mmCIF file with all atom_site columns, C-alpha atoms in Angstrom:
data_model
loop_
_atom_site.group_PDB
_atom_site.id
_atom_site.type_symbol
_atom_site.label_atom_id
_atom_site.label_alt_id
_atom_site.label_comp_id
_atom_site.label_asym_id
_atom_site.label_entity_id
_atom_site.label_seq_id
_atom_site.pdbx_PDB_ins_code
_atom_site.Cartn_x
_atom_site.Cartn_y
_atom_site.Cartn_z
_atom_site.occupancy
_atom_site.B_iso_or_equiv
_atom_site.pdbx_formal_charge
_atom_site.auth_seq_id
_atom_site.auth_comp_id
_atom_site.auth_asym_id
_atom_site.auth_atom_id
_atom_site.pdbx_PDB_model_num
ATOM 1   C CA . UNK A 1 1   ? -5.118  -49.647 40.037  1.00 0.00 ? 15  UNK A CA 1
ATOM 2   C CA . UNK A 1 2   ? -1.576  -51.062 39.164  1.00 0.00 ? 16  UNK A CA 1
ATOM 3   C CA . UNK A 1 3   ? -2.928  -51.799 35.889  1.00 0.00 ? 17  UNK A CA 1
ATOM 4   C CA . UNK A 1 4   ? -4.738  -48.402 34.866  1.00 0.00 ? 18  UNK A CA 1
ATOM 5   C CA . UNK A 1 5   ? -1.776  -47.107 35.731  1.00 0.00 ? 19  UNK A CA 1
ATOM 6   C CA . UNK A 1 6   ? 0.627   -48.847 32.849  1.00 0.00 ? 20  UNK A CA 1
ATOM 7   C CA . UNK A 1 7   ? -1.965  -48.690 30.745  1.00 0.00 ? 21  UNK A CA 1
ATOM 8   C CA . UNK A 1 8   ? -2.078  -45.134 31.001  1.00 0.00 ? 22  UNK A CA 1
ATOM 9   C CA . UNK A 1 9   ? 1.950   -45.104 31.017  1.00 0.00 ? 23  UNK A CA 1
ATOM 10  C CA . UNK A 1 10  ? 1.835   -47.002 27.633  1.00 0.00 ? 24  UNK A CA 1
ATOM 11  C CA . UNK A 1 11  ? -0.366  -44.862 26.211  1.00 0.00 ? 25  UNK A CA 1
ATOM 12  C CA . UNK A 1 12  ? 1.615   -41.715 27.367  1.00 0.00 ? 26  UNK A CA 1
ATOM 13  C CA . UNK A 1 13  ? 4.805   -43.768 25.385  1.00 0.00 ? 27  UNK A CA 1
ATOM 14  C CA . UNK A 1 14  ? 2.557   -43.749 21.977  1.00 0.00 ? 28  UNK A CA 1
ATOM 15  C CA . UNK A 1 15  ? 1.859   -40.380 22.271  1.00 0.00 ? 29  UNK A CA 1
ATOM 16  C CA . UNK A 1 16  ? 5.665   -39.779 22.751  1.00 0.00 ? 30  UNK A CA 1
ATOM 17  C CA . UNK A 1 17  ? 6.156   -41.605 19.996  1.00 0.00 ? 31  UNK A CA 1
ATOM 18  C CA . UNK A 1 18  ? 3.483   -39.862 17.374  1.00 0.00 ? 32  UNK A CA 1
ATOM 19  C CA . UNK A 1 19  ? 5.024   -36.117 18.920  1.00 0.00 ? 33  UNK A CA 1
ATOM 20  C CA . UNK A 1 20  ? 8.286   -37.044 17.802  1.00 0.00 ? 34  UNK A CA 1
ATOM 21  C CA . UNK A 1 21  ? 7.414   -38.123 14.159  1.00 0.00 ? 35  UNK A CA 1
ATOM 22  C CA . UNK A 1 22  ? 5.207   -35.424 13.799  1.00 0.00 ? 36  UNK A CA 1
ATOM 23  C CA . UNK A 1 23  ? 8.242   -32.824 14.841  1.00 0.00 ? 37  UNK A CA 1
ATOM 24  C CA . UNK A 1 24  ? 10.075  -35.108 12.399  1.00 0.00 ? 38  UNK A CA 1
ATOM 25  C CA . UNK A 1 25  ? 7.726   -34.534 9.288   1.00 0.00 ? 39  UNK A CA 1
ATOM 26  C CA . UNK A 1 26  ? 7.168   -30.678 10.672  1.00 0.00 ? 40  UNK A CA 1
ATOM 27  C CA . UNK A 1 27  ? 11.280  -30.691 9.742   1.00 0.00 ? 41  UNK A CA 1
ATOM 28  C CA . UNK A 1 28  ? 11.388  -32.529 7.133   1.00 0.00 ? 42  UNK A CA 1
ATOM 29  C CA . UNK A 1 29  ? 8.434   -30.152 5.359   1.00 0.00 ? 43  UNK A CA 1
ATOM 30  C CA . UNK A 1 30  ? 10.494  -26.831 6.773   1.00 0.00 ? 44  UNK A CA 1
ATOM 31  C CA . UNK A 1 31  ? 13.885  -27.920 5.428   1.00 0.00 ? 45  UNK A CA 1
ATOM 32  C CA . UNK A 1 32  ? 11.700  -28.006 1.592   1.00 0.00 ? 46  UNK A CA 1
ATOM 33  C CA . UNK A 1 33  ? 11.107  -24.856 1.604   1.00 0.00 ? 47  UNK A CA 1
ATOM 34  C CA . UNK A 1 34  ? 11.430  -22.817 4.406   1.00 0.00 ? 48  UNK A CA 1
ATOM 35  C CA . UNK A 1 35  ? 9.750   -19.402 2.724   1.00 0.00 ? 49  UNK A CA 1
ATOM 36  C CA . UNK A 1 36  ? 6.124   -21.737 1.685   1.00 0.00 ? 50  UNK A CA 1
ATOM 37  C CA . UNK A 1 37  ? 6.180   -23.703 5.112   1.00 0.00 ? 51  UNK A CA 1
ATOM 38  C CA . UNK A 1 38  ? 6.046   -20.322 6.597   1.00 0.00 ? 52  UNK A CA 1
ATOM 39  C CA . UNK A 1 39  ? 3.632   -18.306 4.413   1.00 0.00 ? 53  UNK A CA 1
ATOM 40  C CA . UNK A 1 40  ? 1.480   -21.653 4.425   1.00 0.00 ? 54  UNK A CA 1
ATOM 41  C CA . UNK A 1 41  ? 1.510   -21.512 8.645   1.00 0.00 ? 55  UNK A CA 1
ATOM 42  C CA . UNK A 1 42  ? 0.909   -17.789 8.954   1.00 0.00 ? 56  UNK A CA 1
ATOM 43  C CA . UNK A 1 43  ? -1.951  -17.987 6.396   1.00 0.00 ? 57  UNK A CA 1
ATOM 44  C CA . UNK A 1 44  ? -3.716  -21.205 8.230   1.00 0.00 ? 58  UNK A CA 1
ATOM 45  C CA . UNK A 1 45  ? -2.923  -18.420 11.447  1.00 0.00 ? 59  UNK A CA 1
ATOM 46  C CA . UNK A 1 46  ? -5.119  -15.627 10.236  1.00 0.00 ? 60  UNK A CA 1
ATOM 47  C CA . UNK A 1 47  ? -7.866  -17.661 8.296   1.00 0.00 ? 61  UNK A CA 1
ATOM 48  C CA . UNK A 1 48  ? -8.256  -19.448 11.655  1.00 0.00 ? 62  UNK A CA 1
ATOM 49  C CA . UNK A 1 49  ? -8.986  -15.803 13.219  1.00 0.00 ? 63  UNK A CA 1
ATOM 50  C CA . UNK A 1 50  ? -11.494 -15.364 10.898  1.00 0.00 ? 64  UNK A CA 1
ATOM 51  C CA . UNK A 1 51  ? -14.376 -17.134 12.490  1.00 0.00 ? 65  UNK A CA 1
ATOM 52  C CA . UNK A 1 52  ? -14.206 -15.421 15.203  1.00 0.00 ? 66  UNK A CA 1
ATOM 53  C CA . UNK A 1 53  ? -14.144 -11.838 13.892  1.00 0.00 ? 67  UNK A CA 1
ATOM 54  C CA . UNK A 1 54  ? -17.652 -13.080 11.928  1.00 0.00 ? 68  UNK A CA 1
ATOM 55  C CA . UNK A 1 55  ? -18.799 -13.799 15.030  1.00 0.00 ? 69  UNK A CA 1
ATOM 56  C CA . UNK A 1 56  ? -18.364 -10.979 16.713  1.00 0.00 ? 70  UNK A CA 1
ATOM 57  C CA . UNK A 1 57  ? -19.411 -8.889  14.066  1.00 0.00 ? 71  UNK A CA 1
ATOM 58  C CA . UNK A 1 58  ? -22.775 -10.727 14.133  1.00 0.00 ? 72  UNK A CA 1
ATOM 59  C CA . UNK A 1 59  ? -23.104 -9.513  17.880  1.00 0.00 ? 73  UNK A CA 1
ATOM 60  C CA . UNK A 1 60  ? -22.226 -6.154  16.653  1.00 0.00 ? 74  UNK A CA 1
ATOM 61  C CA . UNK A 1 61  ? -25.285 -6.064  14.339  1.00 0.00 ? 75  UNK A CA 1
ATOM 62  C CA . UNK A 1 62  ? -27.867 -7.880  16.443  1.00 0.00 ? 76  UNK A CA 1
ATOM 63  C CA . UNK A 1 63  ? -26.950 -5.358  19.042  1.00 0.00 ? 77  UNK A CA 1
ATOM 64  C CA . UNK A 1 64  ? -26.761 -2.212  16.491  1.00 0.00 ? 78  UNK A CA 1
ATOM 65  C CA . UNK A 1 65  ? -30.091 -3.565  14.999  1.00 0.00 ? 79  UNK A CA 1
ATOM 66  C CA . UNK A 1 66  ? -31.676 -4.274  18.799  1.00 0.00 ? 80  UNK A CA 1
ATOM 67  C CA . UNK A 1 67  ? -30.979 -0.629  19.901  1.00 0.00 ? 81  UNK A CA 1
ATOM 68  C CA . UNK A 1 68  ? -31.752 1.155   16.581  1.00 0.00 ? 82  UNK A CA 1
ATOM 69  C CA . UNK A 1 69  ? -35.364 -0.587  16.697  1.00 0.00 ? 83  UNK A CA 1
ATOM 70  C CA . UNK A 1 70  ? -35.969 1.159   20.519  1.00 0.00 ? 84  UNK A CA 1
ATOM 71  C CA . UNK A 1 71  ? -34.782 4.238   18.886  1.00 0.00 ? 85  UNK A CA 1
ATOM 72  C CA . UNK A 1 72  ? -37.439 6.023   16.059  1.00 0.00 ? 86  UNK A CA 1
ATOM 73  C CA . UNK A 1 73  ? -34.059 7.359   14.300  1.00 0.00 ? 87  UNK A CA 1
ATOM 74  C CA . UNK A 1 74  ? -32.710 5.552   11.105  1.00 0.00 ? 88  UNK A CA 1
ATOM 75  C CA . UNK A 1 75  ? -29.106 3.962   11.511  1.00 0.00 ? 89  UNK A CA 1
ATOM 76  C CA . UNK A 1 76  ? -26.282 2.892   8.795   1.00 0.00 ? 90  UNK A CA 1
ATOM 77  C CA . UNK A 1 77  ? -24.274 1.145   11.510  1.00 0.00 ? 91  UNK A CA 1
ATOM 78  C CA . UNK A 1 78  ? -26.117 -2.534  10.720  1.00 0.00 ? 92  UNK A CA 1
ATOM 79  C CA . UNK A 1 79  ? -25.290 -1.650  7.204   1.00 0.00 ? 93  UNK A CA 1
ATOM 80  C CA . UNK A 1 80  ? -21.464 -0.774  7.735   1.00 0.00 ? 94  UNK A CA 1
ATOM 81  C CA . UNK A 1 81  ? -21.384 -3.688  9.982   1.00 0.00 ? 95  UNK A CA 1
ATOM 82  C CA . UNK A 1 82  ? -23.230 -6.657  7.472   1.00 0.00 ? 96  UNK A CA 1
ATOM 83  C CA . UNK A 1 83  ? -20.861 -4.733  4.690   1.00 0.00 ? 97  UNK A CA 1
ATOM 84  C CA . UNK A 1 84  ? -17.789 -5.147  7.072   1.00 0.00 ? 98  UNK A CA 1
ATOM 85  C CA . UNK A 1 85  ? -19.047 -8.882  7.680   1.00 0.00 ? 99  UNK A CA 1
ATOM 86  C CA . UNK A 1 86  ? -19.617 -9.169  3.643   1.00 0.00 ? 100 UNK A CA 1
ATOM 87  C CA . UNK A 1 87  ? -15.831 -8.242  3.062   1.00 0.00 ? 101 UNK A CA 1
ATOM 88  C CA . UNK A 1 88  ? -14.849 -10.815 6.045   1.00 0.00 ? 102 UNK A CA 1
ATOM 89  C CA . UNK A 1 89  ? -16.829 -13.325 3.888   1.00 0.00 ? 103 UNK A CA 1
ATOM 90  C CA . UNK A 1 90  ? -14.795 -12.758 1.018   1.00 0.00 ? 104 UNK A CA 1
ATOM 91  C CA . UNK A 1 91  ? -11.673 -12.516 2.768   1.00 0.00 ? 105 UNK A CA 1
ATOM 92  C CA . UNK A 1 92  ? -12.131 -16.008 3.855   1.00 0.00 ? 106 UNK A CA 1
ATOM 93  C CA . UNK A 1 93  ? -13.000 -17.185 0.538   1.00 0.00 ? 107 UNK A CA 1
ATOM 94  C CA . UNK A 1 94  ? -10.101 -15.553 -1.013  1.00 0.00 ? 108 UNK A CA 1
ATOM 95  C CA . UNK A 1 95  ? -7.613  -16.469 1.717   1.00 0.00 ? 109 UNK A CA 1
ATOM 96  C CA . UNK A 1 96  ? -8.846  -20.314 1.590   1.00 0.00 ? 110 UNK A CA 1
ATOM 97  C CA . UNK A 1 97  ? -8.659  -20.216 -2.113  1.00 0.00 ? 111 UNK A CA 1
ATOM 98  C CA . UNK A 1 98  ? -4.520  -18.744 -1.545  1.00 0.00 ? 112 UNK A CA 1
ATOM 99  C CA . UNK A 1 99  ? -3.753  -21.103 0.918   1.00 0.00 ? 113 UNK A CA 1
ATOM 100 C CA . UNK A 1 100 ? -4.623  -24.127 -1.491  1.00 0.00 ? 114 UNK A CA 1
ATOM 101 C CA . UNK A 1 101 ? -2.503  -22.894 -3.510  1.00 0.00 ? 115 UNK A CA 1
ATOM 102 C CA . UNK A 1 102 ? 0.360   -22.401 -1.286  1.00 0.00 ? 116 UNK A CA 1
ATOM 103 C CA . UNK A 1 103 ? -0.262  -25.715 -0.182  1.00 0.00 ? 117 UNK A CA 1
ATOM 104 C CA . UNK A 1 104 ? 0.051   -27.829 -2.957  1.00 0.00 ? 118 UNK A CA 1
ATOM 105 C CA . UNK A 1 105 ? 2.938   -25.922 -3.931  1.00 0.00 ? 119 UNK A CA 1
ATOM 106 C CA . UNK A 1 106 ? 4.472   -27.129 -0.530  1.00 0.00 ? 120 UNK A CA 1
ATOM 107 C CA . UNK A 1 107 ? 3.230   -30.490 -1.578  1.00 0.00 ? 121 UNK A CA 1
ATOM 108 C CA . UNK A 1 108 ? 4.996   -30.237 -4.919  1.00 0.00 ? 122 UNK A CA 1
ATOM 109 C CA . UNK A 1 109 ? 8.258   -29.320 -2.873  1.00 0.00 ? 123 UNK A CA 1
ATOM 110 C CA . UNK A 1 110 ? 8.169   -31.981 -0.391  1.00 0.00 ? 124 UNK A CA 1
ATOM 111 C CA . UNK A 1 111 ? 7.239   -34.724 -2.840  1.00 0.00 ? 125 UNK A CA 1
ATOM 112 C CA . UNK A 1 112 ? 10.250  -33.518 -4.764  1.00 0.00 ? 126 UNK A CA 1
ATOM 113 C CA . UNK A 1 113 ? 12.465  -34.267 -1.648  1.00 0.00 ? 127 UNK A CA 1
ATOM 114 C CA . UNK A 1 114 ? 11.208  -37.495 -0.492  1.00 0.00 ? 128 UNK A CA 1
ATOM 115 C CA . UNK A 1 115 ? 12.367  -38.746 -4.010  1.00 0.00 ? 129 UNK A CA 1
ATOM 116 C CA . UNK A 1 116 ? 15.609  -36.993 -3.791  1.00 0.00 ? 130 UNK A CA 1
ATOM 117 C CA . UNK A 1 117 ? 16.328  -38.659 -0.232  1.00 0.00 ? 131 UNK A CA 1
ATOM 118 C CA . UNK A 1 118 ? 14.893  -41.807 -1.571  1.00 0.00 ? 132 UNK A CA 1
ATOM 119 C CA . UNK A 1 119 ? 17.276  -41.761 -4.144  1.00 0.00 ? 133 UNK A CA 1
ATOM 120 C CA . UNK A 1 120 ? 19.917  -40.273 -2.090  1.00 0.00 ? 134 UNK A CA 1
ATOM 121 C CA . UNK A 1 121 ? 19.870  -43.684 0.095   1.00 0.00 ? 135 UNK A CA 1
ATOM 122 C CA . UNK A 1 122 ? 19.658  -45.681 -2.863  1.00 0.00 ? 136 UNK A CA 1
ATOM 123 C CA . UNK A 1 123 ? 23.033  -44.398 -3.902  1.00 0.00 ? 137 UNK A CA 1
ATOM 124 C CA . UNK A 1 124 ? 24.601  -45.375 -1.131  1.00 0.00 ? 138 UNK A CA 1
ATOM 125 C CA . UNK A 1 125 ? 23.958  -48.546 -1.201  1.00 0.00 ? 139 UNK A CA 1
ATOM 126 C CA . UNK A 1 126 ? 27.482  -49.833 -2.317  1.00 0.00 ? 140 UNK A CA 1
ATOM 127 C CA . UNK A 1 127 ? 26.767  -53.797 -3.372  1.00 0.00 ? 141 UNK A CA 1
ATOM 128 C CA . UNK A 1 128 ? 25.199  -53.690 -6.734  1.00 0.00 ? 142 UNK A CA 1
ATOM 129 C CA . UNK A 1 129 ? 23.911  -57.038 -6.085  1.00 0.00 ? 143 UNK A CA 1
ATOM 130 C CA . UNK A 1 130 ? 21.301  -55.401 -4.193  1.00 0.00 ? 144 UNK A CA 1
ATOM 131 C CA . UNK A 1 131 ? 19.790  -53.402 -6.598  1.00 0.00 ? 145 UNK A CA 1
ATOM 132 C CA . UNK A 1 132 ? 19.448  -56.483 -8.630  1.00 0.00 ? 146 UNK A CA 1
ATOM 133 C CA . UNK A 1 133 ? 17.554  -58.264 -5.953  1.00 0.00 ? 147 UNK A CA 1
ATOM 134 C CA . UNK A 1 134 ? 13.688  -57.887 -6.470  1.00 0.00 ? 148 UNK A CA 1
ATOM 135 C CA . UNK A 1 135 ? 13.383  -57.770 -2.631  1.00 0.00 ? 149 UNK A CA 1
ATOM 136 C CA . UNK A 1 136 ? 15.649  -54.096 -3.405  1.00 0.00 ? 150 UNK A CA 1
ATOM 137 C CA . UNK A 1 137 ? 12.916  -53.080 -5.653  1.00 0.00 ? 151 UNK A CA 1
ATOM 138 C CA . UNK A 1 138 ? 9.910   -54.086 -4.002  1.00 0.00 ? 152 UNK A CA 1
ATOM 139 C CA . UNK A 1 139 ? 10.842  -51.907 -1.012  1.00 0.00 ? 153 UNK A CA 1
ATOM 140 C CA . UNK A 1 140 ? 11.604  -49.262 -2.853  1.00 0.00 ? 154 UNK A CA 1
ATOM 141 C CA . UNK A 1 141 ? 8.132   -49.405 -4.757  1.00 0.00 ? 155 UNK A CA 1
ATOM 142 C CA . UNK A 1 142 ? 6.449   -49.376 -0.923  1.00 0.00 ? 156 UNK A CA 1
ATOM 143 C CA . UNK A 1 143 ? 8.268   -46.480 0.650   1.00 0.00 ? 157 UNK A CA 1
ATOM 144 C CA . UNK A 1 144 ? 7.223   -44.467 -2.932  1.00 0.00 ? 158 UNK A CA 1
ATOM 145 C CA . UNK A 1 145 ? 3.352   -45.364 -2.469  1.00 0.00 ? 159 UNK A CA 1
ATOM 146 C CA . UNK A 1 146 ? 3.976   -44.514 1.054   1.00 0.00 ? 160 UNK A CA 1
ATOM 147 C CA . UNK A 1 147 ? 5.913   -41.316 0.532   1.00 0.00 ? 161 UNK A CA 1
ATOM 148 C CA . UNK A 1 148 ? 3.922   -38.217 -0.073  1.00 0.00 ? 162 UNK A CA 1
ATOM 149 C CA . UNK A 1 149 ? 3.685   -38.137 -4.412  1.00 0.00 ? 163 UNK A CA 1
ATOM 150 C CA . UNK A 1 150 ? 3.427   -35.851 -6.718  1.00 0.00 ? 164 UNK A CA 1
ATOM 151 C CA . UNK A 1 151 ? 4.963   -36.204 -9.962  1.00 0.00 ? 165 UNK A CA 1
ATOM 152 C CA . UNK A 1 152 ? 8.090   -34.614 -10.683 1.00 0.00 ? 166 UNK A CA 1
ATOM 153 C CA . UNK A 1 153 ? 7.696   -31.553 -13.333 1.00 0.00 ? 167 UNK A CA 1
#
């Protein structure tokens, strides 16, 4: 039992670990551009919502169909409701299409930082015996692969 335990406790310390970076990177893509991050999270907000308005607007026409078919009268509420679920269809579509957009310009932003900061540490660097080592430049060539890239316009 001893040993689930610390298992379990060294599992909780990775998960620590990953919630930390992940606030990290969550800062380091607000402090890009604080105006994108936020359109970008409010649009993933509402087209998340979306799913579940479709889905309830299904109900809403099986049930309009179900009770117009014990009726004999003729109804247009299936038809305002499939048009309603037409325009939710194309909302999505739309809003996906926007939020591609808004994300690679986020993309574009952060990418631009990571090289600024990269370069920003660089500089300070005082011994330029270091940038002549090849062990300087090899690092530097694997934190750019590593670094989220998108070429500078």
């Amino acid at each position: 039992m001893d040993k689930s335990i610390s298992g379990f406790l060294d599992k909780l310390r990775v998960v620590k670990k990953n919630v930390v970076g992940y606030f990290k990177v969550v800062a380091f893509m607000f402090s890009g551009s604080k105006i994108v991050f936020a359109t970008s999270l409010i649009t993933n907000l509402i087209l998340s919502q979306v799913p579940v308005l479709m889905a309830f607007t299904n109900k809403l026409i099986i049930d309009a169909l179900l009770s117009q078919s014990n009726t004999s009268r003729s109804n247009l509420e299936p038809v305002l409701y499939g048009c309603f679920f037409l325009f939710l269809l194309l909302f999505q579509n739309s809003g996906q299409l926007i939020l591609v957009f808004i994300n690679e310009n986020l993309i574009e932003t952060i990418s631009k930082n990571c090289h600024l900061e990269i370069m920003k540490t660089s500089n300070k660097i005082e011994s330029l015996n270091y940038y002549e080592n090849p062990d300087f430049h090899n690092r530097r060539a694997i934190v750019e692969n590593t670094a989220l890239y998108l070429p500078i316009n």
